Amino acid sequence: MKRGRKTNEANSSSSEDTAEKECKRHKVVEKKTTVVQSPDWANLLQDIILQVFQYLPLLDRAHASQVCRNWNQVFHMPDLWRCFEFELNQPATSNLRTTHPELIKQIIKRHSNHLQYVSFKVVDSSKESAEAACDILSQLVNCSLKTLGLISTARPSFMDLPKSHFISALTVVFVNSKSLSSLKIDDTPVDDPSLKVLVANNSDTLKLLKMSSCPHVSPAGILCVADQCHGLRELALNYHLLSDELLLALSSEKHVRLEHLRIDVVSENPGQTQFHTIQKSSWDAFIKHSPKVNLVMYFFLYEEEFDPFFRYEIPVTHLYFGRSVSKDVLGRVGMTCPRLVELVVCANGLRPLDEELICIAERCKYLSAVGLGECEVSCSAFVEFVKMCGGRLSQLSIMEEVLIPDQKYSLEQIHWEVSKHLGRVWFPDMMPTW
């Protein structure tokens, strides 16, 4: 009897184990079946679809909006239309990408009041493309833009327009956008009266203004902006708009500390442009108020036009010479630019810059990026320059063709010496052979 009871118990236990295994197998099959079920894409939550759409290019987003009604509704949600770049050209004469006219109509009709971060990129030089940009601007009567950029990748475009037409369109945005914080209007016919409209409606919010190559703006016009827009932190303009009064206005107690000031010093006609001098006291007041400002200066001058510059200490941090510059000017740079962080020189004359480069290394203690392009330097002076600057030179470039071998270093030796002082592998740039 005991043996029979044990057999029955064993059979019962075996049956229970089999049943339990069978039950687990069914659960696994159920789980697998659940995993492979296709999701119902059409009924996804709109918040999820919105997040996906935000990573898609506009054309892919438009194609996806045709999947179903739910996706089409997400395509027109305001969050997807706060930022937009209009690309404009003439398809009849250009193969470059352009924003389709029907899409522009839909944006103006359905989303103009949603736009906040807008740029207009004229990708050809045609007057017609610039006119199209102005036509769109003039229709944004319900907008409240925070940033606006007018970008012309090929000149002159906006400058070809009648000034009244351009100003009328731009004023629409200035009047209707009460919280404009960033404005980029380089190479446009903006003028003093339009800047007054900008100030009257956006003085409390404007933080960035880029307006290089705007010939219809006077020093008084930009001074009006500085006097009223006390939150302005970044400013880019041509040198003819810079004045002692402007620097003092940017240095007043009620004005915030400026973070970035870019000045383009440009001469189109050698000998015909008279450049004024900024007083040292104005620069001193400016740097005292904004001690951490990045002062960027681009020079596109001819040799005889440099006389008013680098005669006393100025607080420039980033200095670019787009044309050949003389030994004398570079020598003065070393003596007058102690805050210099970056120096780029495209070329110099036929005389090596040995002494000037050593002077710059001695006096510019913050210099960390140097581009010497086609400036002639002896190998010994170049190695000494790098040795004095040390590892803080994060960027260093010069053409191999302008390094002059001497008794101490040959071209084969120089990259080892420079690499040793930089603490990384370095080679000079070489002219392409093709």
Tab-separated table of C-alpha atoms in Angstrom:
chain	number	residue	atom	x	y	z
A	1	MET	CA	0.000	0.000	0.000
A	2	LYS	CA	2.763	2.419	0.805
A	3	ARG	CA	4.470	1.657	-2.488
A	4	GLY	CA	1.191	2.269	-4.365
A	5	ARG	CA	0.592	5.517	-2.504
A	6	LYS	CA	4.097	6.711	-3.390
A	7	THR	CA	3.535	5.813	-7.038
A	8	ASN	CA	0.242	7.718	-7.081
A	9	GLU	CA	1.883	10.692	-5.390
A	10	ALA	CA	4.704	10.604	-7.913
A	11	ASN	CA	2.256	10.417	-10.806
A	12	SER	CA	0.244	13.285	-9.293
A	13	SER	CA	3.419	15.397	-8.842
A	14	SER	CA	4.493	14.601	-12.415
A	15	SER	CA	1.090	15.686	-13.709
A	16	GLU	CA	1.247	18.928	-11.738
A	17	ASP	CA	4.733	19.644	-13.086
A	18	THR	CA	3.569	18.974	-16.624
A	19	ALA	CA	0.549	21.229	-16.169
A	20	GLU	CA	2.700	24.004	-14.689
A	21	LYS	CA	5.167	23.751	-17.594
A	22	GLU	CA	2.300	23.832	-20.086
A	23	CYS	CA	0.863	26.896	-18.358
A	24	LYS	CA	4.221	28.700	-18.489
A	25	ARG	CA	4.603	27.783	-22.161
A	26	HIS	CA	1.221	29.354	-22.939
A	27	LYS	CA	2.196	32.509	-21.030
A	28	VAL	CA	5.425	32.778	-23.026
A	29	VAL	CA	3.466	32.353	-26.237
A	30	GLU	CA	1.026	35.045	-25.075
A	31	LYS	CA	3.886	37.419	-24.310
A	32	LYS	CA	5.469	36.757	-27.670
A	33	THR	CA	2.155	37.309	-29.379
A	34	THR	CA	1.721	40.607	-27.540
A	35	VAL	CA	5.211	41.815	-28.564
A	36	VAL	CA	4.756	41.187	-32.260
A	37	GLN	CA	1.397	42.944	-32.483
A	38	SER	CA	1.594	45.970	-34.818
A	39	PRO	CA	1.034	49.319	-33.040
A	40	ASP	CA	-1.819	51.516	-34.131
A	41	TRP	CA	0.221	54.411	-35.539
A	42	ALA	CA	-2.859	56.419	-36.400
A	43	ASN	CA	-3.968	56.551	-32.758
A	44	LEU	CA	-0.671	57.523	-31.159
A	45	LEU	CA	-0.926	60.376	-28.697
A	46	GLN	CA	-0.436	63.721	-30.411
A	47	ASP	CA	2.302	64.675	-27.952
A	48	ILE	CA	4.356	61.690	-29.127
A	49	ILE	CA	3.772	62.480	-32.804
A	50	LEU	CA	4.722	66.105	-32.122
A	51	GLN	CA	8.060	65.036	-30.658
A	52	VAL	CA	8.749	62.874	-33.726
A	53	PHE	CA	7.773	65.678	-36.131
A	54	GLN	CA	10.154	68.108	-34.449
A	55	TYR	CA	13.112	65.977	-35.609
A	56	LEU	CA	11.925	65.713	-39.219
A	57	PRO	CA	12.880	68.047	-42.084
A	58	LEU	CA	9.981	70.104	-43.368
A	59	LEU	CA	9.423	68.023	-46.521
A	60	ASP	CA	9.373	64.721	-44.590
A	61	ARG	CA	7.035	66.288	-42.060
A	62	ALA	CA	4.671	67.367	-44.844
A	63	HIS	CA	4.680	63.847	-46.335
A	64	ALA	CA	4.012	62.316	-42.909
A	65	SER	CA	1.053	64.674	-42.393
A	66	GLN	CA	-0.757	62.846	-45.219
A	67	VAL	CA	-0.853	59.540	-43.321
A	68	CYS	CA	-4.085	60.266	-41.468
A	69	ARG	CA	-6.235	63.017	-39.998
A	70	ASN	CA	-4.553	62.758	-36.584
A	71	TRP	CA	-1.094	63.298	-38.054
A	72	ASN	CA	-2.332	66.159	-40.204
A	73	GLN	CA	-3.674	67.900	-37.105
A	74	VAL	CA	-0.278	67.575	-35.445
A	75	PHE	CA	1.382	69.007	-38.584
A	76	HIS	CA	-0.496	72.280	-37.997
A	77	MET	CA	0.114	72.533	-34.242
A	78	PRO	CA	1.640	75.930	-33.227
A	79	ASP	CA	4.746	74.349	-31.671
A	80	LEU	CA	5.934	73.222	-35.108
A	81	TRP	CA	5.659	76.696	-36.604
A	82	ARG	CA	7.435	78.887	-34.074
A	83	CYS	CA	10.713	78.601	-35.994
A	84	PHE	CA	10.925	78.869	-39.775
A	85	GLU	CA	13.480	79.804	-42.427
A	86	PHE	CA	12.167	81.146	-45.741
A	87	GLU	CA	14.584	80.324	-48.570
A	88	LEU	CA	13.979	82.507	-51.609
A	89	ASN	CA	15.335	82.503	-55.152
A	90	GLN	CA	14.079	82.552	-58.716
A	91	PRO	CA	13.470	78.953	-59.931
A	92	ALA	CA	13.547	80.110	-63.561
A	93	THR	CA	17.208	81.119	-63.270
A	94	SER	CA	18.482	78.989	-60.370
A	95	ASN	CA	18.490	75.351	-59.277
A	96	LEU	CA	18.975	76.260	-55.614
A	97	ARG	CA	16.402	75.229	-53.051
A	98	THR	CA	13.467	77.554	-52.441
A	99	THR	CA	10.415	77.553	-50.182
A	100	HIS	CA	7.393	76.595	-52.284
A	101	PRO	CA	4.942	79.496	-52.888
A	102	GLU	CA	1.967	77.380	-51.779
A	103	LEU	CA	3.670	76.620	-48.471
A	104	ILE	CA	4.333	80.350	-47.974
A	105	LYS	CA	0.621	81.054	-48.518
A	106	GLN	CA	-0.350	78.385	-45.983
A	107	ILE	CA	2.091	79.756	-43.400
A	108	ILE	CA	0.775	83.303	-43.772
A	109	LYS	CA	-2.833	82.100	-43.669
A	110	ARG	CA	-2.627	79.594	-40.812
A	111	HIS	CA	0.597	80.168	-38.874
A	112	SER	CA	1.732	83.792	-39.066
A	113	ASN	CA	0.582	84.397	-35.489
A	114	HIS	CA	2.606	81.357	-34.336
A	115	LEU	CA	5.934	82.491	-35.837
A	116	GLN	CA	8.539	83.622	-33.300
A	117	TYR	CA	11.978	82.749	-34.720
A	118	VAL	CA	12.134	83.657	-38.404
A	119	SER	CA	14.869	84.155	-40.967
A	120	PHE	CA	14.728	85.060	-44.644
A	121	LYS	CA	17.585	83.656	-46.718
A	122	VAL	CA	17.910	85.145	-50.194
A	123	VAL	CA	20.104	82.534	-51.874
A	124	ASP	CA	20.598	84.394	-55.138
A	125	SER	CA	21.386	88.038	-55.869
A	126	SER	CA	18.105	88.862	-57.584
A	127	LYS	CA	16.008	91.858	-56.726
A	128	GLU	CA	12.899	89.699	-57.176
A	129	SER	CA	13.875	87.370	-54.323
A	130	ALA	CA	14.464	90.313	-51.988
A	131	GLU	CA	11.085	91.746	-52.995
A	132	ALA	CA	9.460	88.398	-52.185
A	133	ALA	CA	11.009	88.522	-48.700
A	134	CYS	CA	9.619	92.029	-48.163
A	135	ASP	CA	6.178	90.952	-49.369
A	136	ILE	CA	6.114	88.174	-46.772
A	137	LEU	CA	7.326	90.548	-44.056
A	138	SER	CA	4.583	93.056	-44.846
A	139	GLN	CA	1.941	90.360	-44.315
A	140	LEU	CA	3.109	89.387	-40.814
A	141	VAL	CA	0.687	91.803	-39.173
A	142	ASN	CA	-0.414	89.253	-36.554
A	143	CYS	CA	3.053	88.085	-35.611
A	144	SER	CA	5.017	88.616	-32.444
A	145	LEU	CA	8.558	87.739	-33.474
A	146	LYS	CA	11.380	87.254	-31.016
A	147	THR	CA	14.136	86.874	-33.601
A	148	LEU	CA	14.376	88.084	-37.181
A	149	GLY	CA	17.242	87.548	-39.607
A	150	LEU	CA	17.551	88.890	-43.142
A	151	ILE	CA	20.344	86.971	-44.826
A	152	SER	CA	21.621	87.589	-48.324
A	153	THR	CA	24.101	84.935	-49.407
A	154	ALA	CA	24.900	86.839	-52.612
A	155	ARG	CA	24.999	90.622	-52.723
A	156	PRO	CA	23.395	93.046	-53.278
A	157	SER	CA	19.733	91.766	-53.121
A	158	PHE	CA	18.135	93.891	-50.342
A	159	MET	CA	20.248	96.915	-51.237
A	160	ASP	CA	18.719	96.843	-54.747
A	161	LEU	CA	15.232	97.521	-53.381
A	162	PRO	CA	13.659	100.972	-53.110
A	163	LYS	CA	14.389	102.038	-49.544
A	164	SER	CA	10.761	102.994	-48.874
A	165	HIS	CA	9.538	99.522	-49.868
A	166	PHE	CA	12.027	97.780	-47.581
A	167	ILE	CA	11.424	100.130	-44.634
A	168	SER	CA	7.650	99.770	-44.945
A	169	ALA	CA	7.881	95.975	-44.713
A	170	LEU	CA	10.373	96.013	-41.849
A	171	THR	CA	8.301	98.522	-39.881
A	172	VAL	CA	5.350	96.098	-39.890
A	173	VAL	CA	7.436	93.672	-37.841
A	174	PHE	CA	8.863	96.387	-35.567
A	175	VAL	CA	5.391	97.706	-34.722
A	176	ASN	CA	3.642	94.352	-34.231
A	177	SER	CA	6.437	92.489	-32.449
A	178	LYS	CA	6.646	93.899	-28.933
A	179	SER	CA	9.219	91.375	-27.714
A	180	LEU	CA	11.894	91.346	-30.433
A	181	SER	CA	15.176	90.235	-28.858
A	182	SER	CA	17.439	89.401	-31.830
A	183	LEU	CA	17.688	91.327	-35.096
A	184	LYS	CA	20.141	90.597	-37.942
A	185	ILE	CA	19.835	93.079	-40.818
A	186	ASP	CA	23.297	93.215	-42.416
A	187	ASP	CA	23.513	94.663	-45.943
A	188	THR	CA	20.068	96.278	-45.892
A	189	PRO	CA	18.745	99.834	-46.462
A	190	VAL	CA	17.525	100.201	-42.870
A	191	ASP	CA	17.707	103.847	-41.736
A	192	ASP	CA	17.550	106.054	-38.634
A	193	PRO	CA	13.724	106.568	-38.587
A	194	SER	CA	13.120	102.810	-38.778
A	195	LEU	CA	15.526	102.250	-35.877
A	196	LYS	CA	13.497	104.756	-33.858
A	197	VAL	CA	10.390	102.638	-34.538
A	198	LEU	CA	12.328	99.562	-33.400
A	199	VAL	CA	13.350	101.301	-30.178
A	200	ALA	CA	9.860	102.649	-29.501
A	201	ASN	CA	8.342	99.156	-29.595
A	202	ASN	CA	11.125	96.798	-28.463
A	203	SER	CA	13.542	98.759	-26.258
A	204	ASP	CA	12.922	96.528	-23.219
A	205	THR	CA	13.573	93.244	-25.010
A	206	LEU	CA	16.275	93.850	-27.665
A	207	LYS	CA	19.472	91.956	-26.791
A	208	LEU	CA	21.240	91.381	-30.125
A	209	LEU	CA	21.594	93.729	-33.100
A	210	LYS	CA	23.709	92.965	-36.170
A	211	MET	CA	23.716	95.688	-38.812
A	212	SER	CA	27.019	95.779	-40.644
A	213	SER	CA	27.028	97.443	-44.078
A	214	CYS	CA	23.913	99.535	-43.544
A	215	PRO	CA	24.875	102.816	-45.281
A	216	HIS	CA	21.657	104.692	-44.444
A	217	VAL	CA	22.223	104.506	-40.672
A	218	SER	CA	24.141	107.363	-39.067
A	219	PRO	CA	26.087	107.477	-35.783
A	220	ALA	CA	23.076	109.316	-34.307
A	221	GLY	CA	20.795	106.430	-35.297
A	222	ILE	CA	22.847	103.746	-33.582
A	223	LEU	CA	23.355	106.035	-30.591
A	224	CYS	CA	19.559	106.182	-30.209
A	225	VAL	CA	19.518	102.385	-29.933
A	226	ALA	CA	22.279	102.344	-27.304
A	227	ASP	CA	20.618	105.125	-25.299
A	228	GLN	CA	17.249	103.345	-25.097
A	229	CYS	CA	17.950	99.589	-25.324
A	230	HIS	CA	19.667	99.052	-21.999
A	231	GLY	CA	19.465	95.263	-22.289
A	232	LEU	CA	21.543	95.127	-25.473
A	233	ARG	CA	24.301	92.542	-25.027
A	234	GLU	CA	25.597	91.925	-28.572
A	235	LEU	CA	26.199	94.507	-31.276
A	236	ALA	CA	27.778	94.342	-34.749
A	237	LEU	CA	28.304	97.431	-36.902
A	238	ASN	CA	30.697	99.212	-39.256
A	239	TYR	CA	33.438	101.424	-37.909
A	240	HIS	CA	31.890	104.604	-39.328
A	241	LEU	CA	29.026	104.165	-36.814
A	242	LEU	CA	31.375	103.815	-33.850
A	243	SER	CA	31.843	106.981	-31.819
A	244	ASP	CA	33.013	108.110	-28.407
A	245	GLU	CA	29.375	108.904	-27.550
A	246	LEU	CA	28.299	105.370	-28.474
A	247	LEU	CA	30.963	103.735	-26.291
A	248	LEU	CA	30.025	105.991	-23.370
A	249	ALA	CA	26.320	105.170	-23.827
A	250	LEU	CA	27.149	101.449	-23.736
A	251	SER	CA	29.179	102.122	-20.573
A	252	SER	CA	26.489	103.918	-18.587
A	253	GLU	CA	25.402	102.493	-15.238
A	254	LYS	CA	21.881	101.703	-16.472
A	255	HIS	CA	23.178	99.676	-19.422
A	256	VAL	CA	23.896	95.965	-18.978
A	257	ARG	CA	27.425	94.713	-19.545
A	258	LEU	CA	28.050	94.145	-23.230
A	259	GLU	CA	29.163	90.603	-24.082
A	260	HIS	CA	30.102	90.932	-27.755
A	261	LEU	CA	30.988	93.925	-29.920
A	262	ARG	CA	31.994	93.359	-33.534
A	263	ILE	CA	33.373	96.202	-35.648
A	264	ASP	CA	34.042	95.928	-39.387
A	265	VAL	CA	36.648	98.415	-40.632
A	266	VAL	CA	36.181	98.373	-44.399
A	267	SER	CA	37.516	100.487	-47.240
A	268	GLU	CA	36.297	99.978	-50.792
A	269	ASN	CA	38.222	102.875	-52.366
A	270	PRO	CA	41.845	103.280	-51.212
A	271	GLY	CA	42.692	106.770	-50.103
A	272	GLN	CA	39.099	108.051	-50.328
A	273	THR	CA	37.802	106.969	-46.922
A	274	GLN	CA	38.650	109.110	-43.901
A	275	PHE	CA	38.719	107.097	-40.670
A	276	HIS	CA	38.204	108.932	-37.400
A	277	THR	CA	39.989	108.160	-34.125
A	278	ILE	CA	38.271	106.909	-30.963
A	279	GLN	CA	39.612	108.435	-27.761
A	280	LYS	CA	41.465	106.187	-25.329
A	281	SER	CA	39.296	107.484	-22.476
A	282	SER	CA	36.199	106.141	-24.256
A	283	TRP	CA	37.746	102.692	-24.642
A	284	ASP	CA	38.807	102.763	-20.983
A	285	ALA	CA	35.268	103.593	-19.827
A	286	PHE	CA	33.862	100.864	-22.043
A	287	ILE	CA	36.183	98.123	-20.806
A	288	LYS	CA	35.739	99.199	-17.191
A	289	HIS	CA	31.971	98.750	-17.528
A	290	SER	CA	32.193	95.481	-19.536
A	291	PRO	CA	35.498	93.854	-18.514
A	292	LYS	CA	34.675	90.457	-20.072
A	293	VAL	CA	33.467	91.735	-23.434
A	294	ASN	CA	34.673	90.113	-26.644
A	295	LEU	CA	35.757	92.963	-28.903
A	296	VAL	CA	36.097	91.631	-32.447
A	297	MET	CA	37.578	93.769	-35.213
A	298	TYR	CA	37.762	92.877	-38.906
A	299	PHE	CA	40.100	95.037	-41.004
A	300	PHE	CA	39.783	95.243	-44.783
A	301	LEU	CA	42.048	98.242	-45.389
A	302	TYR	CA	44.929	99.191	-47.617
A	303	GLU	CA	48.327	99.887	-46.057
A	304	GLU	CA	48.111	103.675	-46.184
A	305	GLU	CA	44.768	103.678	-44.335
A	306	PHE	CA	45.997	102.161	-41.047
A	307	ASP	CA	47.423	105.395	-39.648
A	308	PRO	CA	44.514	106.185	-37.218
A	309	PHE	CA	44.621	102.694	-35.699
A	310	PHE	CA	46.792	101.014	-33.039
A	311	ARG	CA	48.264	104.269	-31.781
A	312	TYR	CA	47.401	103.560	-28.142
A	313	GLU	CA	46.085	100.631	-26.124
A	314	ILE	CA	42.684	99.267	-27.198
A	315	PRO	CA	40.821	96.311	-25.628
A	316	VAL	CA	40.440	94.212	-28.795
A	317	THR	CA	40.301	90.440	-28.185
A	318	HIS	CA	39.834	89.012	-31.702
A	319	LEU	CA	41.659	90.636	-34.605
A	320	TYR	CA	41.369	89.698	-38.285
A	321	PHE	CA	43.227	91.264	-41.200
A	322	GLY	CA	41.558	90.388	-44.485
A	323	ARG	CA	44.191	92.102	-46.633
A	324	SER	CA	47.967	92.244	-46.553
A	325	VAL	CA	49.279	94.177	-43.561
A	326	SER	CA	52.707	95.754	-43.041
A	327	LYS	CA	55.403	94.996	-40.470
A	328	ASP	CA	54.808	98.414	-38.912
A	329	VAL	CA	51.100	97.737	-38.252
A	330	LEU	CA	51.751	94.295	-36.775
A	331	GLY	CA	54.449	95.792	-34.569
A	332	ARG	CA	51.918	98.282	-33.241
A	333	VAL	CA	49.436	95.436	-32.638
A	334	GLY	CA	51.916	93.829	-30.267
A	335	MET	CA	52.331	97.086	-28.360
A	336	THR	CA	48.659	98.108	-28.106
A	337	CYS	CA	46.523	94.921	-27.851
A	338	PRO	CA	47.304	93.227	-24.508
A	339	ARG	CA	43.866	91.521	-24.335
A	340	LEU	CA	44.332	89.774	-27.682
A	341	VAL	CA	43.033	86.186	-27.747
A	342	GLU	CA	42.951	85.490	-31.486
A	343	LEU	CA	44.987	86.918	-34.354
A	344	VAL	CA	44.490	86.088	-38.030
A	345	VAL	CA	46.622	87.711	-40.737
A	346	CYS	CA	46.140	86.682	-44.366
A	347	ALA	CA	49.499	88.018	-45.602
A	348	ASN	CA	52.200	90.635	-45.172
A	349	GLY	CA	54.850	92.176	-47.404
A	350	LEU	CA	58.121	90.566	-48.421
A	351	ARG	CA	59.907	91.204	-45.108
A	352	PRO	CA	59.839	88.500	-42.399
A	353	LEU	CA	57.796	89.259	-39.258
A	354	ASP	CA	60.341	87.890	-36.778
A	355	GLU	CA	60.576	90.836	-34.345
A	356	GLU	CA	56.857	91.625	-34.573
A	357	LEU	CA	55.863	88.035	-33.776
A	358	ILE	CA	58.170	87.907	-30.746
A	359	CYS	CA	56.735	91.222	-29.496
A	360	ILE	CA	53.197	89.844	-29.790
A	361	ALA	CA	54.192	86.730	-27.829
A	362	GLU	CA	55.769	88.867	-25.074
A	363	ARG	CA	52.897	91.303	-24.582
A	364	CYS	CA	49.738	89.365	-25.537
A	365	LYS	CA	49.558	86.971	-22.589
A	366	TYR	CA	46.091	85.603	-23.466
A	367	LEU	CA	46.807	84.746	-27.107
A	368	SER	CA	45.502	81.240	-27.847
A	369	ALA	CA	44.681	81.182	-31.585
A	370	VAL	CA	46.961	82.368	-34.393
A	371	GLY	CA	46.632	82.130	-38.157
A	372	LEU	CA	49.507	83.587	-40.164
A	373	GLY	CA	48.415	82.509	-43.640
A	374	GLU	CA	51.089	83.653	-46.068
A	375	CYS	CA	53.140	85.806	-43.666
A	376	GLU	CA	56.865	85.186	-44.035
A	377	VAL	CA	58.660	84.149	-40.809
A	378	SER	CA	62.027	82.559	-40.202
A	379	CYS	CA	61.914	79.059	-38.722
A	380	SER	CA	63.891	80.153	-35.634
A	381	ALA	CA	61.564	83.067	-34.867
A	382	PHE	CA	58.503	80.891	-35.373
A	383	VAL	CA	59.807	78.244	-32.966
A	384	GLU	CA	60.681	80.939	-30.419
A	385	PHE	CA	57.173	82.406	-30.747
A	386	VAL	CA	55.578	79.024	-30.075
A	387	LYS	CA	57.949	78.393	-27.166
A	388	MET	CA	56.951	81.697	-25.539
A	389	CYS	CA	53.203	81.098	-25.992
A	390	GLY	CA	53.410	77.462	-24.938
A	391	GLY	CA	50.516	75.047	-24.725
A	392	ARG	CA	47.880	77.782	-24.591
A	393	LEU	CA	48.016	77.971	-28.413
A	394	SER	CA	44.991	75.810	-29.167
A	395	GLN	CA	45.046	76.876	-32.838
A	396	LEU	CA	48.141	77.594	-34.912
A	397	SER	CA	48.410	77.710	-38.691
A	398	ILE	CA	50.869	78.996	-41.286
A	399	MET	CA	51.661	77.983	-44.864
A	400	GLU	CA	54.778	75.843	-45.189
A	401	GLU	CA	55.836	77.859	-48.245
A	402	VAL	CA	56.426	81.041	-46.195
A	403	LEU	CA	58.538	79.499	-43.426
A	404	ILE	CA	62.159	80.477	-44.101
A	405	PRO	CA	64.793	77.830	-43.181
A	406	ASP	CA	67.845	79.129	-41.333
A	407	GLN	CA	71.002	77.831	-39.658
A	408	LYS	CA	69.076	76.533	-36.659
A	409	TYR	CA	66.025	74.835	-38.168
A	410	SER	CA	65.122	73.336	-41.516
A	411	LEU	CA	61.587	72.719	-42.766
A	412	GLU	CA	61.997	69.018	-41.915
A	413	GLN	CA	62.905	69.849	-38.304
A	414	ILE	CA	60.412	72.571	-37.532
A	415	HIS	CA	57.298	70.479	-37.029
A	416	TRP	CA	59.083	68.387	-34.358
A	417	GLU	CA	60.175	71.475	-32.441
A	418	VAL	CA	56.782	73.154	-32.666
A	419	SER	CA	54.991	69.937	-31.688
A	420	LYS	CA	57.237	69.624	-28.633
A	421	HIS	CA	56.325	73.091	-27.347
A	422	LEU	CA	52.626	72.767	-28.178
A	423	GLY	CA	52.349	69.372	-26.502
A	424	ARG	CA	50.652	67.865	-29.561
A	425	VAL	CA	51.462	66.860	-33.118
A	426	TRP	CA	51.613	69.869	-35.454
A	427	PHE	CA	52.366	70.374	-39.143
A	428	PRO	CA	52.342	73.557	-41.221
A	429	ASP	CA	49.649	73.977	-43.865
A	430	MET	CA	50.550	73.082	-47.426
A	431	MET	CA	49.297	74.393	-50.737
A	432	PRO	CA	47.120	71.819	-52.547
A	433	THR	CA	48.877	70.243	-55.525
A	434	TRP	CA	45.804	69.926	-57.756
